[in-house]
Coordinates of C-alpha atoms in Angstrom, one line a residue:
Chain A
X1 CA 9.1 -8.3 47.7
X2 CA 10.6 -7.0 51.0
X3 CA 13.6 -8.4 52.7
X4 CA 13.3 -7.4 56.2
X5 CA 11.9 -3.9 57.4
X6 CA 10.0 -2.4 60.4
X7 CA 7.1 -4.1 59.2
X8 CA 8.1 -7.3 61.2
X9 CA 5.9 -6.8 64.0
X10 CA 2.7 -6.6 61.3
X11 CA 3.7 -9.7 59.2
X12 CA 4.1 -11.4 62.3
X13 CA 0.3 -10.2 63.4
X14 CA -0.7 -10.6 59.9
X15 CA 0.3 -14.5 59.8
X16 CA -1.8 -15.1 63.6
X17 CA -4.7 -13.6 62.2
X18 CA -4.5 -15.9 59.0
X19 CA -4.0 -18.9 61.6
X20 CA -6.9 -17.9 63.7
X21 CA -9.6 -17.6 60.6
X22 CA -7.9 -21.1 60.1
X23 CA -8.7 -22.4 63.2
X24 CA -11.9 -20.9 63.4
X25 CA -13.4 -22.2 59.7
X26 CA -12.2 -25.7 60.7
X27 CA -14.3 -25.7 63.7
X28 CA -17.2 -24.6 61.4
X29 CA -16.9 -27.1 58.2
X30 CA -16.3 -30.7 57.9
X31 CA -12.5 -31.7 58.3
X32 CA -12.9 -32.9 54.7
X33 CA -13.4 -30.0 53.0
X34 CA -10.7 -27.6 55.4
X35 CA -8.5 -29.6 58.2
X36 CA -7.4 -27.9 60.9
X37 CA -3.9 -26.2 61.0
X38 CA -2.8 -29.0 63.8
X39 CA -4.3 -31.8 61.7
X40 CA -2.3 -30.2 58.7
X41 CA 1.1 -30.5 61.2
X42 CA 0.6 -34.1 61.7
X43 CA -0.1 -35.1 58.0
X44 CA 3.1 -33.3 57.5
X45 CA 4.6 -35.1 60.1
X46 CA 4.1 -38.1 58.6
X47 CA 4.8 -37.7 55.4
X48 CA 7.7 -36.3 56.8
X49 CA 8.6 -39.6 58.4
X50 CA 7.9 -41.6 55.0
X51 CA 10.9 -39.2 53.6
X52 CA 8.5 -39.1 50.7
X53 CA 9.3 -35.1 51.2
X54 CA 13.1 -35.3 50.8
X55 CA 12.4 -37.5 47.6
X56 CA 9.7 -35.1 45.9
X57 CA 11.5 -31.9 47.3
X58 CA 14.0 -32.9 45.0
X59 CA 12.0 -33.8 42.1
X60 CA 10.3 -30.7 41.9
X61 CA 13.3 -28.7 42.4
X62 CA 15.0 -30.4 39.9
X63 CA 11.9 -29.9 37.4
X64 CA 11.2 -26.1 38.2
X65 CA 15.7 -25.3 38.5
X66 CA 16.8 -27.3 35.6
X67 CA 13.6 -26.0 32.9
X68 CA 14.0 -22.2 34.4
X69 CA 17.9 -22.9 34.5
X70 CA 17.5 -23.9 30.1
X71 CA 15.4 -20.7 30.1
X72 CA 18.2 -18.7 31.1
X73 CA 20.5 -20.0 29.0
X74 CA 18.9 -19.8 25.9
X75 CA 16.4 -16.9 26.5
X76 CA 19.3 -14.1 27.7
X77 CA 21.1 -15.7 24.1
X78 CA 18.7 -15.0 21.9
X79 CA 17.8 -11.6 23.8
X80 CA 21.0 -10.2 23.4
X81 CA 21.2 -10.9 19.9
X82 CA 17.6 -9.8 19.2
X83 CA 18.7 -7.0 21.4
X84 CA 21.3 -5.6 19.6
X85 CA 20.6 -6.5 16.5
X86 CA 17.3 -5.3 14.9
X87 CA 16.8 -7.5 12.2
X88 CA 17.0 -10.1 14.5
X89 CA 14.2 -8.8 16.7
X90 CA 12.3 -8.2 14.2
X91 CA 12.6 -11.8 13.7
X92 CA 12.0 -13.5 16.8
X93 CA 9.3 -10.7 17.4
X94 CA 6.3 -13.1 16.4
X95 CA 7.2 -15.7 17.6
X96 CA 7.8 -14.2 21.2
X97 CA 4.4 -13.0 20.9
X98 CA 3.1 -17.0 19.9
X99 CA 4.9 -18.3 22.5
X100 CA 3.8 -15.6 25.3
X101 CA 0.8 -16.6 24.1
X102 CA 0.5 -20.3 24.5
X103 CA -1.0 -21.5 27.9
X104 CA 1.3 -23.7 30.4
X105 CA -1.6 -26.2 30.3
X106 CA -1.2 -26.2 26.2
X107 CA 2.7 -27.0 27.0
X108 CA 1.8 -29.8 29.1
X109 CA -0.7 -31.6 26.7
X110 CA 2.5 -30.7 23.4
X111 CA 5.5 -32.3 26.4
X112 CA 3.0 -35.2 27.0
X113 CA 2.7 -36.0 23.6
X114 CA 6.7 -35.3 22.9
X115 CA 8.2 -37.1 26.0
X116 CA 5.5 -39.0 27.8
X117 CA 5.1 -38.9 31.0
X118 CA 7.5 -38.0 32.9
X119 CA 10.3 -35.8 34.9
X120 CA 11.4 -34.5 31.0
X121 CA 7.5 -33.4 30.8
X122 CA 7.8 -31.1 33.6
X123 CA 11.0 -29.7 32.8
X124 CA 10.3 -28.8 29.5
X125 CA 6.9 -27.7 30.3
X126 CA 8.6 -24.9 33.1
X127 CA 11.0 -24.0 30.2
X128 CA 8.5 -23.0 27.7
X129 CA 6.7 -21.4 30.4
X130 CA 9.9 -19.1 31.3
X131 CA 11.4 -18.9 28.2
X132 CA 9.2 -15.8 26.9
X133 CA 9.6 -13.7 30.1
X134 CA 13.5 -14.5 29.6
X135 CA 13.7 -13.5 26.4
X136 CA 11.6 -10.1 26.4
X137 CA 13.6 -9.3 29.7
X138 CA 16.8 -9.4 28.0
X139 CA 15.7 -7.8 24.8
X140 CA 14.5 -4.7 27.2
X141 CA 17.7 -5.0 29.0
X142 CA 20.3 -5.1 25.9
X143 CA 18.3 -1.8 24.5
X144 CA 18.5 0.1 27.4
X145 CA 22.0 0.1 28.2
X146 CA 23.4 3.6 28.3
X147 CA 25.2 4.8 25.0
X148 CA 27.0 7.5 26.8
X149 CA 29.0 5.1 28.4
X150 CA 29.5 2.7 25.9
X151 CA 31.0 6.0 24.0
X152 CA 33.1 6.4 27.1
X153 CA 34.4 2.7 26.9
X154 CA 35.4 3.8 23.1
X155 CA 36.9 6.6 24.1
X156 CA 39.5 4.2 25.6
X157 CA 39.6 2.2 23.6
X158 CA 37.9 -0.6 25.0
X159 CA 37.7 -4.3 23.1
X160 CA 33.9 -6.2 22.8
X161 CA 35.2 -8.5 26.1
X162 CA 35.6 -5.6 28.3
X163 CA 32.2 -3.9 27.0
X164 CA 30.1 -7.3 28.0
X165 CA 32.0 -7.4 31.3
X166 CA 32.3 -3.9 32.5
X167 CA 29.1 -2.3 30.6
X168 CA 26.7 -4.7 29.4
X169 CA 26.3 -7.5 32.0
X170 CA 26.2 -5.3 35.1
X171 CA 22.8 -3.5 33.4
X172 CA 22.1 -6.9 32.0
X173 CA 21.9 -8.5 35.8
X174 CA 20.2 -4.8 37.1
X175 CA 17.2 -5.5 34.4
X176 CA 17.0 -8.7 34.7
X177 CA 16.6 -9.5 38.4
X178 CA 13.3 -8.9 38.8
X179 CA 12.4 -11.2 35.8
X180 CA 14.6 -13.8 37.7
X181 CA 12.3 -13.7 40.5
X182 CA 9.0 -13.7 38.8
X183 CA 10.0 -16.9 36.2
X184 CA 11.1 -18.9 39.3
X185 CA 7.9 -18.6 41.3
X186 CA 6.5 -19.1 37.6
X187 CA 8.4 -22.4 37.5
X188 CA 7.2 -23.7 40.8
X189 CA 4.0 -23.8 40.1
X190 CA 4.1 -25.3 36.4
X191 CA 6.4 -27.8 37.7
X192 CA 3.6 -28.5 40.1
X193 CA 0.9 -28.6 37.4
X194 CA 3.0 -30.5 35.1
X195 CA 3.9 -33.0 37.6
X196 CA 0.4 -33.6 38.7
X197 CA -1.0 -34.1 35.2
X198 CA 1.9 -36.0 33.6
X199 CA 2.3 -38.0 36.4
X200 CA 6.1 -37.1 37.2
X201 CA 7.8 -37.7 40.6
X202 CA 7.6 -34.7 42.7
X203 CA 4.8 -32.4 44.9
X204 CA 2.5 -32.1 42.3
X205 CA 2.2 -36.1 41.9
X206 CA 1.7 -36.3 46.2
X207 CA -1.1 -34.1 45.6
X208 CA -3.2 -35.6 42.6
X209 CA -2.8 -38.9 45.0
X210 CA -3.7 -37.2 47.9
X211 CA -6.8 -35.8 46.4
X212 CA -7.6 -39.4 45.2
X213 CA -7.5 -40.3 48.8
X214 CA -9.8 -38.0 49.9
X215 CA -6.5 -36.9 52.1
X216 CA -7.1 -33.3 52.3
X217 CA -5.0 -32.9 55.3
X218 CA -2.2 -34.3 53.2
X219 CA -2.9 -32.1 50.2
X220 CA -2.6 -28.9 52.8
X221 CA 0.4 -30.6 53.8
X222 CA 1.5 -30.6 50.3
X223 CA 0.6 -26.9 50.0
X224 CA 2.7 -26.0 52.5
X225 CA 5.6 -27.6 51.6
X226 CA 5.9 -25.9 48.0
X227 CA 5.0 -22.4 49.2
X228 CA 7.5 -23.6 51.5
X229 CA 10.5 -24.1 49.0
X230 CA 9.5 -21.2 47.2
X231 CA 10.3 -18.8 50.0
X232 CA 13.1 -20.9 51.3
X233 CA 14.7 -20.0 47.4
X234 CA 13.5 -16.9 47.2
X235 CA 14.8 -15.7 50.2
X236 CA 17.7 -18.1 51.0
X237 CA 19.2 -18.3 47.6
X238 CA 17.9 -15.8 45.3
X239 CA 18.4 -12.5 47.3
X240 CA 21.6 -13.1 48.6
X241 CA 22.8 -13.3 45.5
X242 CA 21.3 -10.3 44.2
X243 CA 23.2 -8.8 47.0
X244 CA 26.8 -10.3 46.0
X245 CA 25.8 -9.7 42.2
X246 CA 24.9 -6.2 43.2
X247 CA 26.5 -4.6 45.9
X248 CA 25.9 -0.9 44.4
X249 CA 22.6 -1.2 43.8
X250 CA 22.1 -2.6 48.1
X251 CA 24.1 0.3 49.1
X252 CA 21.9 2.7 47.2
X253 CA 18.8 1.0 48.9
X254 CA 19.9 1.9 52.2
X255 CA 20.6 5.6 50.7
X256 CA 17.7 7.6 51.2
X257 CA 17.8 10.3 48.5
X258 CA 18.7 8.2 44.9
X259 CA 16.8 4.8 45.8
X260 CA 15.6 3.2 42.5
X261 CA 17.0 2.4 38.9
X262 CA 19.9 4.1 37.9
X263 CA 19.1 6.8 35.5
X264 CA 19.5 5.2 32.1
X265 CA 20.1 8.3 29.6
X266 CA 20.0 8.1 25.6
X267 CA 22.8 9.0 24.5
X268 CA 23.0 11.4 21.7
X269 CA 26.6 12.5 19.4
X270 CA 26.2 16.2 20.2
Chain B
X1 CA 50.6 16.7 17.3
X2 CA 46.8 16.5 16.5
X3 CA 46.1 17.8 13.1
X4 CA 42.7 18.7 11.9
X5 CA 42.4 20.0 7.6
X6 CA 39.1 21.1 6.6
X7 CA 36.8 19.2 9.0
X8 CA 33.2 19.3 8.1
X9 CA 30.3 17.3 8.9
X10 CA 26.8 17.3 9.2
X11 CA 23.8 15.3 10.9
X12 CA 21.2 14.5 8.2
X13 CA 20.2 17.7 6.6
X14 CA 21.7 19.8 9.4
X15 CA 25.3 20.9 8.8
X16 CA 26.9 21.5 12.2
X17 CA 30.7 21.7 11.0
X18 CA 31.5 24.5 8.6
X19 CA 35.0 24.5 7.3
X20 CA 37.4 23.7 10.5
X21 CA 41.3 23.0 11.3
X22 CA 43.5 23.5 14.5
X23 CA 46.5 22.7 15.1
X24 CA 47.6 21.0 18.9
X25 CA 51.2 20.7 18.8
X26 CA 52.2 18.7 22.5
X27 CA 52.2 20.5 25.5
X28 CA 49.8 23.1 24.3
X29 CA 46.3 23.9 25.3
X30 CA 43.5 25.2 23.0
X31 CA 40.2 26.4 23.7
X32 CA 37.3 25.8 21.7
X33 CA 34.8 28.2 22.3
X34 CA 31.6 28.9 20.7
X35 CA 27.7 29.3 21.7
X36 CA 25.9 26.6 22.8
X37 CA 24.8 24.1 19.7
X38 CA 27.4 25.3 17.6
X39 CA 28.8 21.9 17.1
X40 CA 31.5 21.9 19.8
X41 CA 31.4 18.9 21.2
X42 CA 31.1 17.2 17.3
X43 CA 34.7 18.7 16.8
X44 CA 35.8 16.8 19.9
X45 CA 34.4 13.6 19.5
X46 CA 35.6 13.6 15.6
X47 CA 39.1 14.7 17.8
X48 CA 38.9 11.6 19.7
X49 CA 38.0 9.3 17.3
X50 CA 34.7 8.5 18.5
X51 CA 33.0 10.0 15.3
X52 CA 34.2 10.2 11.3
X53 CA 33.6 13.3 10.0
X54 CA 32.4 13.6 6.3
X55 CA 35.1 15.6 4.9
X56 CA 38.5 16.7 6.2
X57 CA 41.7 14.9 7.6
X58 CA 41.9 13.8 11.0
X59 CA 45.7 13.0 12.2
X60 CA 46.8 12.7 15.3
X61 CA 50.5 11.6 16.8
X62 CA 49.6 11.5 19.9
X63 CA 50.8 7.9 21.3
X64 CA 47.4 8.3 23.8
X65 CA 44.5 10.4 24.3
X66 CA 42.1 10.3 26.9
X67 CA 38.3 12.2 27.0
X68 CA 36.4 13.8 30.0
X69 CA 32.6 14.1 29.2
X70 CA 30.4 17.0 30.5
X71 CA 28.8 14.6 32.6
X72 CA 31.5 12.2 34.8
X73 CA 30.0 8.8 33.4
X74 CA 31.4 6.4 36.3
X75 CA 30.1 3.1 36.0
X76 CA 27.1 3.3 38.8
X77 CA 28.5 -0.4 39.6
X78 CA 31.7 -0.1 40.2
X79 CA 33.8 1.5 43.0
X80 CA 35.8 4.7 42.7
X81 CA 38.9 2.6 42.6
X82 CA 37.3 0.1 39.6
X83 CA 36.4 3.6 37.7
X84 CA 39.8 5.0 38.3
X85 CA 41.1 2.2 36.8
X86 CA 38.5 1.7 34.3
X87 CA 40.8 3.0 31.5
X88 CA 43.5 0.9 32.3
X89 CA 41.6 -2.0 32.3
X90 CA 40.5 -1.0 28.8
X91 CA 44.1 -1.3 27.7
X92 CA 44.5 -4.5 29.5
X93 CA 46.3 -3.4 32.0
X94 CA 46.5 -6.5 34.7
X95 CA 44.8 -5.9 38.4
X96 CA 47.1 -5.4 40.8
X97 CA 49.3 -2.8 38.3
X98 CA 45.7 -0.5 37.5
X99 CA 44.6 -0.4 41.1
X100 CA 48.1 0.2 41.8
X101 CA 47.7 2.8 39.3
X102 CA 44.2 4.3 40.4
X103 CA 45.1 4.7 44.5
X104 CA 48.4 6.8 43.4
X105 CA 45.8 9.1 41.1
X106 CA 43.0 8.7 43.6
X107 CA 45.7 9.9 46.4
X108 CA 46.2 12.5 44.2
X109 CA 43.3 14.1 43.7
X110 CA 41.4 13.9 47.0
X111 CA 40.0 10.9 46.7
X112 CA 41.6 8.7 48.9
X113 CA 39.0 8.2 51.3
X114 CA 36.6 7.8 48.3
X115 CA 38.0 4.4 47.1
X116 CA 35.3 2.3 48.0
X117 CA 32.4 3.8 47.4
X118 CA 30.1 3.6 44.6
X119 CA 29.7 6.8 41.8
X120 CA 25.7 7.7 43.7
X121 CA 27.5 8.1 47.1
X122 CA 29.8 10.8 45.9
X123 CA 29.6 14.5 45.8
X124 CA 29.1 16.3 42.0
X125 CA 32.6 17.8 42.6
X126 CA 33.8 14.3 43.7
X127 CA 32.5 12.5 40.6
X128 CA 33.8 15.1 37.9
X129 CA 37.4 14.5 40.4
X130 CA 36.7 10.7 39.4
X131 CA 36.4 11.2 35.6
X132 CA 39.6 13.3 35.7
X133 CA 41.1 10.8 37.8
X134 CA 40.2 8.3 35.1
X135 CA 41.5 9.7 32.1
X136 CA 44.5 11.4 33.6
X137 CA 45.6 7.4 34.8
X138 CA 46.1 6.1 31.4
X139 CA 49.2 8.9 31.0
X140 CA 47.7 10.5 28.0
X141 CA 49.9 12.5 26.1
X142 CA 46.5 14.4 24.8
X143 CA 43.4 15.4 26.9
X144 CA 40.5 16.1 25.2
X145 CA 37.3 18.4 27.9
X146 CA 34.2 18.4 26.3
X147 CA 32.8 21.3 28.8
X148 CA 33.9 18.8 32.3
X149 CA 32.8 21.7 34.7
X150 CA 30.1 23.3 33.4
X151 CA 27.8 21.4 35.7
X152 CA 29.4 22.4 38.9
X153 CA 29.2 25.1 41.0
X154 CA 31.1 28.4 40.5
X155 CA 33.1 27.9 43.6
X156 CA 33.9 24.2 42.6
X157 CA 34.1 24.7 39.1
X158 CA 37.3 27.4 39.7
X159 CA 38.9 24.7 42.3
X160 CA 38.6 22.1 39.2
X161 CA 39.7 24.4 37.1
X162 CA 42.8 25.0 39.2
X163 CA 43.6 21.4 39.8
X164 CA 43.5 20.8 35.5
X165 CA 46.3 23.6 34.6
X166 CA 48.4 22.3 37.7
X167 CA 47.8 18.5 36.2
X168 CA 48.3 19.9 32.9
X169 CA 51.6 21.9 33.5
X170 CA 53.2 19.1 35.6
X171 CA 52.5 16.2 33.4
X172 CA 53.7 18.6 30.0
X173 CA 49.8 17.2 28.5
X174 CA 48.8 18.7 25.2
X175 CA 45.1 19.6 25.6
X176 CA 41.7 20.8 23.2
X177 CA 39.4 22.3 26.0
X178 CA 35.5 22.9 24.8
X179 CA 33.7 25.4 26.7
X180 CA 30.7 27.8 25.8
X181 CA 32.3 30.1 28.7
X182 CA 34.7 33.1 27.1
X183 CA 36.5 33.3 30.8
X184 CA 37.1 29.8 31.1
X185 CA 38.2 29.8 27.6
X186 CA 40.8 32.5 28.7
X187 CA 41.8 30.9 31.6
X188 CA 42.4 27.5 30.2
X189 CA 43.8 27.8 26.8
X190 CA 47.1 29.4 26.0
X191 CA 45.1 29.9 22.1
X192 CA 41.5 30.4 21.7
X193 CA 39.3 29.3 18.7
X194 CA 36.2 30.9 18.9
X195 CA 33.5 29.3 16.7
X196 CA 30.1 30.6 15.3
X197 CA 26.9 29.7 15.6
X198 CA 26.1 26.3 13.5
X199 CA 27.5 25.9 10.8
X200 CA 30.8 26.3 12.9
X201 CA 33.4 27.9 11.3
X202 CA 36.3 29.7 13.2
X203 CA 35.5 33.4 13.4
X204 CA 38.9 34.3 15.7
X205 CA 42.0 32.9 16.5
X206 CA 43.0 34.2 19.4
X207 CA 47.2 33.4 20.7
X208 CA 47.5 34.7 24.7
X209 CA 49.9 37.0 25.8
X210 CA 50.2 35.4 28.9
X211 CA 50.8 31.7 29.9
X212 CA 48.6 29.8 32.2
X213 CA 50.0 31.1 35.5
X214 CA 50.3 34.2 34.8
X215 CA 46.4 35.2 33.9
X216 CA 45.1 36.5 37.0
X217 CA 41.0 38.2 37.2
X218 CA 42.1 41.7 35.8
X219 CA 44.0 39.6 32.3
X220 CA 40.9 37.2 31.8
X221 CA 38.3 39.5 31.8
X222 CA 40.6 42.6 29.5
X223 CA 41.1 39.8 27.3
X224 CA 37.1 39.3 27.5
X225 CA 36.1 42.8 27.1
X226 CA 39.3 42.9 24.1
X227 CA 37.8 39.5 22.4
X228 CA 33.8 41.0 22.5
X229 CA 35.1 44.7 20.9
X230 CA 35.8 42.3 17.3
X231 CA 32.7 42.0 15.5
X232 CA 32.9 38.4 14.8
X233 CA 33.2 37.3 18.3
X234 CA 30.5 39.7 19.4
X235 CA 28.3 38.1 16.1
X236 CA 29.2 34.5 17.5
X237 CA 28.2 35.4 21.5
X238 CA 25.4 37.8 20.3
X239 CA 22.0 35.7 21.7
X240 CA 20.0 38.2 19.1
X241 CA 22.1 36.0 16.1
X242 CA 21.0 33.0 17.3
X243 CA 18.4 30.9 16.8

C-alpha cells in the first residue's frame, strides 16, 4: 500500500507490460471472450456519453460509503465497550465469531429477503460485511493502549474526556487505519455483488446487463471504472487523511531509524 | 506537607511494603533509596495517589503534585509544545493560556527549538527535559521522581541532575526523589531514607550536613563511604542479601 516511492519508474513499466499481454491475447482470442484495451476505451466512451457512469458512480458509492460508514459507527461502539470491559467481550465474543463467519453472498440472500431488492439491499449487505473487521479492530485497539500513560494522565489528574481525546483515540485511529483501508475495498466489491444480484442501481447492475448483452467490452468498461473509484478513494481521500489524522506517525515514516508502530508497552504498578 | 503512617502493601502473596512513614514538610527534598525491587516505586505511586495502599495513612496538603516516570511517557502524537502542556490541559486549562504556559517552560529548559517536533524525533536527554518540562508547568508545590535519570547517560544524567536542584531551589518545591543510586541519593536529597530489600522497611534515616549547593564530589562520596560503614545500609546494598 505505497504512496509514492522510487519505484515509479517500475509501476509505470509494470502497467505497459500488463497492456501489452492485453493487446497481444486480444489479437489471439475472439473479441467476445477478451476485447481489446482500445475497444474497452470506446465502450467506456460511450457509456460515458449516456452519463449512465455519473449515475451508477454514485449509486455504488453511496451503497459501499453509507453501509461501511454504519460499520464504523456501530462497530468502533461496541469495540470500545467490549474493549474495555471484559464481560462485555466475553459477550459479543460469539457472536463476532458467527458473524465473521457468515459469507457476503449469505447477507445478500438474508437483505433480499428483509428489504427486497434494492439500494437498502446493498447497503446493508456492505455493513454486515464490515461490521466484523470493525468491531475486532477496535476491540484490539481499545486493549492495546498503553497503561503507562494512562497512569501518567492520572497522575494529573486527568477527567474520562481528556483520556478519550488525548490517550485513547489517537491509538484508536493508529490501530484502526489499516482496518479502514481493507473494509473499504471490502465494501466496493460487495456493493458490487449486492448490486448485481439484488438488482440495485449502481456498477454491479451495468454489469449483470452487460453480461446479458453479450457486451463484454462494456463489462471491461465496467471493470475499470470500479477499480477505478477504488483507487481514486484510496488514494485521493483516504490517505490524505491519514496524513492530517496523523501527522506524527508521516513524520516518523520519513525518519529512517524508528519507522513502524509505536512501541506499545504493558504497563505494570512497580 | 505529605504525611505517610505505617504504609504497607503487598501484591498478591508478595509483600513489597514493610512498615513505612516519611515525613515531606514543603520545600524539602527526600531521597528514597533502596535496591532495585525493593518496592520503591510502590511508595511513590501510593505518594501520588495513583495506588491505595492496604494499610497506613496517606495525607498530603500539598495544593498540587506532579510525577516524573523513569521513562519520559510523551504522547508519541503530540508535539513537544502539546506534551508540555499536557498537564495543564488535564486541569482544563484553556489553549492559548497552556501553550502560553508550555513555550515559557520549554524556553526554559532548552527546548525552544524543540516545540514542534514529535517525542520519536527528540534526543533521550531531550525527552526526560520534556517530562520535567511537563510536570514542572502545572506549578506543583510537590514533585514526586520515580528514578527520571537512570536511563541516561552519566554525562547527561549529572546535567539533569543539575537543572532539578536549580528548578527545585528556585521554585521553593517540596520533593520525594526515588533512586537505587546512593550518590544520587546524596546529591539530591537534603534527608535520605534508605530502604531494604522487599519487604521495604526503612533501615536508616539519614539528615545531610550540608544543603544542596554545598555537596561537592569529596561530601557525596564521604557521606557514601560513612552511610556503607552502618551495617543496615551495607545489609540493604549488599547484592549477596538479595535475591
Amino acid at each position: 500500500m505505497r504512496v509514492t516511492g522510487g519505484g515509479s519508474w517500475a509501476d509505470l513499466l509494470g502497467f505497459a507490460a500488463l497492456l501489452a499481454a492485453w493487446q497481444l491475447g486480444a489479437l489471439a482470442s475472439h473479441p467476445l471472450a477478451l476485447p481489446a484495451p482500445g475497444a474497452v476505451l470506446a465502450a467506456l466512451g460511450r457509456l460515458w456519453a449516456t452519463g449512465a457512469v455519473a449515475s451508477a458512480v454514485a449509486h455504488t458509492t453511496a451503497h459501499a460509503l453509507g453501509g461501511f460508514a454504519i460499520a464504523l459507527l456501530i462497530g468502533i461502539a461496541i469495540g470500545l465497550f467490549a474493549g474495555l470491559q471484559p464481560f462485555v467481550h466475553g459477550m459479543v465474543r460469539p457472536l463476532i465469531g458467527l458473524l465473521q463467519g457468515v459469507p457476503p453472498i449469505a447477507w445478500i440472500v438474508l437483505a433480499l429477503l428483509w428489504f427486497g431488492t434494492g439500494g437498502a439491499t446493498a447497503a446493508f449487505t456492505v455493513m454486515a460485511a464490515t461490521l466484523p473487521l470493525i468491531v475486532v479492530t477496535t476491540i484490539a485497539g481499545a486493549q492495546t493502549v498503553d497503561s503507562t500513560m494512562i497512569q501518567m494522565a492520572r497522575s494529573f489528574r486527568a477527567s474520562t474526556r481528556v483520556l478519550l481525546s488525548d490517550i485513547y483515540f489517537p491509538h484508536l485511529i493508529a490501530v484502526l487505519f489499516p482496518a479502514v483501508l481493507t473494509g473499504m475495498g471490502l465494501s466496493w466489491k460487495v456493493a458490487l455483488m449486492a448490486e448485481l444480484l439484488a438488482g440495485a442501481h449502481g456498477i454491479g447492475e451495468h454489469l449483470g446487463v452487460a453480461r446479458v448483452n453479450l457486451d463484454t467490452p462494456a463489462v471491461f468498461a465496467w471493470i475499470v471504472i470500479a477499480v477505478g473509484l477504488m483507487f481514486l478513494i484510496e488514494y485521493l481521500v483516504l490517505l490524505p487523511l491519514q496524513r492530517r489524522l496523523e501527522p506524527w506517525r508521516d513524520q516518523m515514516r520519513s525518519h529512517p531509524v524508528s519507522r513502524g508502530q509505536p512501541d506499545v508497552r504493558v504497563g505494570c504498578a512497580r | 506537607m505529605l504525611t505517610l503512617s505505617d504504609i504497607t502493601h503487598s501484591y498478591g502473596q508478595t509483600q513489597v511494603l514493610g512498615r513505612i512513614s516519611l515525613e515531606l514538610p514543603p520545600g524539602r527534598v527526600i531521597s528514597v533509596v533502596g535496591p532495585s525491587g525493593c518496592g520503591k516505586t510502590t511508595l511513590l505511586h501510593i505518594a501520588a495517589g495513583l495506588i491505595a495502599p492496604n494499610g497506613g495513612q496517606v495525607s498530603n496538603r500539598f495544593r498540587r503534585l506532579a510525577v516524573m516516570f523513569q521513562e519520559p511517557r510523551l504522547l508519541p502524537w503530540r508535539t513537544t509544545l502539546d506534551n508540555l502542556a499536557f498537564g495543564l490541559k488535564a486541569q482544563g486549562v484553556a489553549q492559548a493560556e497552556r501553550h502560553a504556559a508550555a513555550r515559557r517552560i520549554g524556553a526554559h529548559l532548552g527546548l525552544a527549538e524543540a516545540l514542534g517536533a514529535y517525542p520519536h524525533q527528540l534526543s533521550g536527554g531531550m525527552r526526560q527535559r520534556a517530562a520535567l518540562g511537563r510536570a514542572l508547568a502545572v506549578e506543583p508545590e510537590l514533585l514526586l521522581l520515580d528514578e527520571p535519570f537512570s536511563a541516561l547517560d552519566i554525562g547527561l544524567r549529572r546535567d539533569l541532575q543539575t537543572l532539578l536542584l536549580d528548578l527545585i531551589a528556585e521554585r521553593r518545591l517540596a520533593a520525594l526523589f526515588v533512586t537505587h543510586d546512593l550518590a544520587e541519593a546524596v546529591r539530591i536529597g537534603d534527608e535520605l531514607l534508605v530502604l531494604s530489600p522487599a519487604p521495604a522497611y526503612v533501615v536508616q534515616h539519614w539528615r545531610q550536613a550540608r544543603p544542596a549547593s554545598d555537596r561537592d564530589a569529596v561530601y557525596i562520596h564521604e557521606t557514601i563511604a560513612q552511610l556503607l560503614r552502618m551495617p543496615p545500609v551495607a545489609a540493604a546494598f549488599d547484592r549477596r542479601t538479595q535475591p
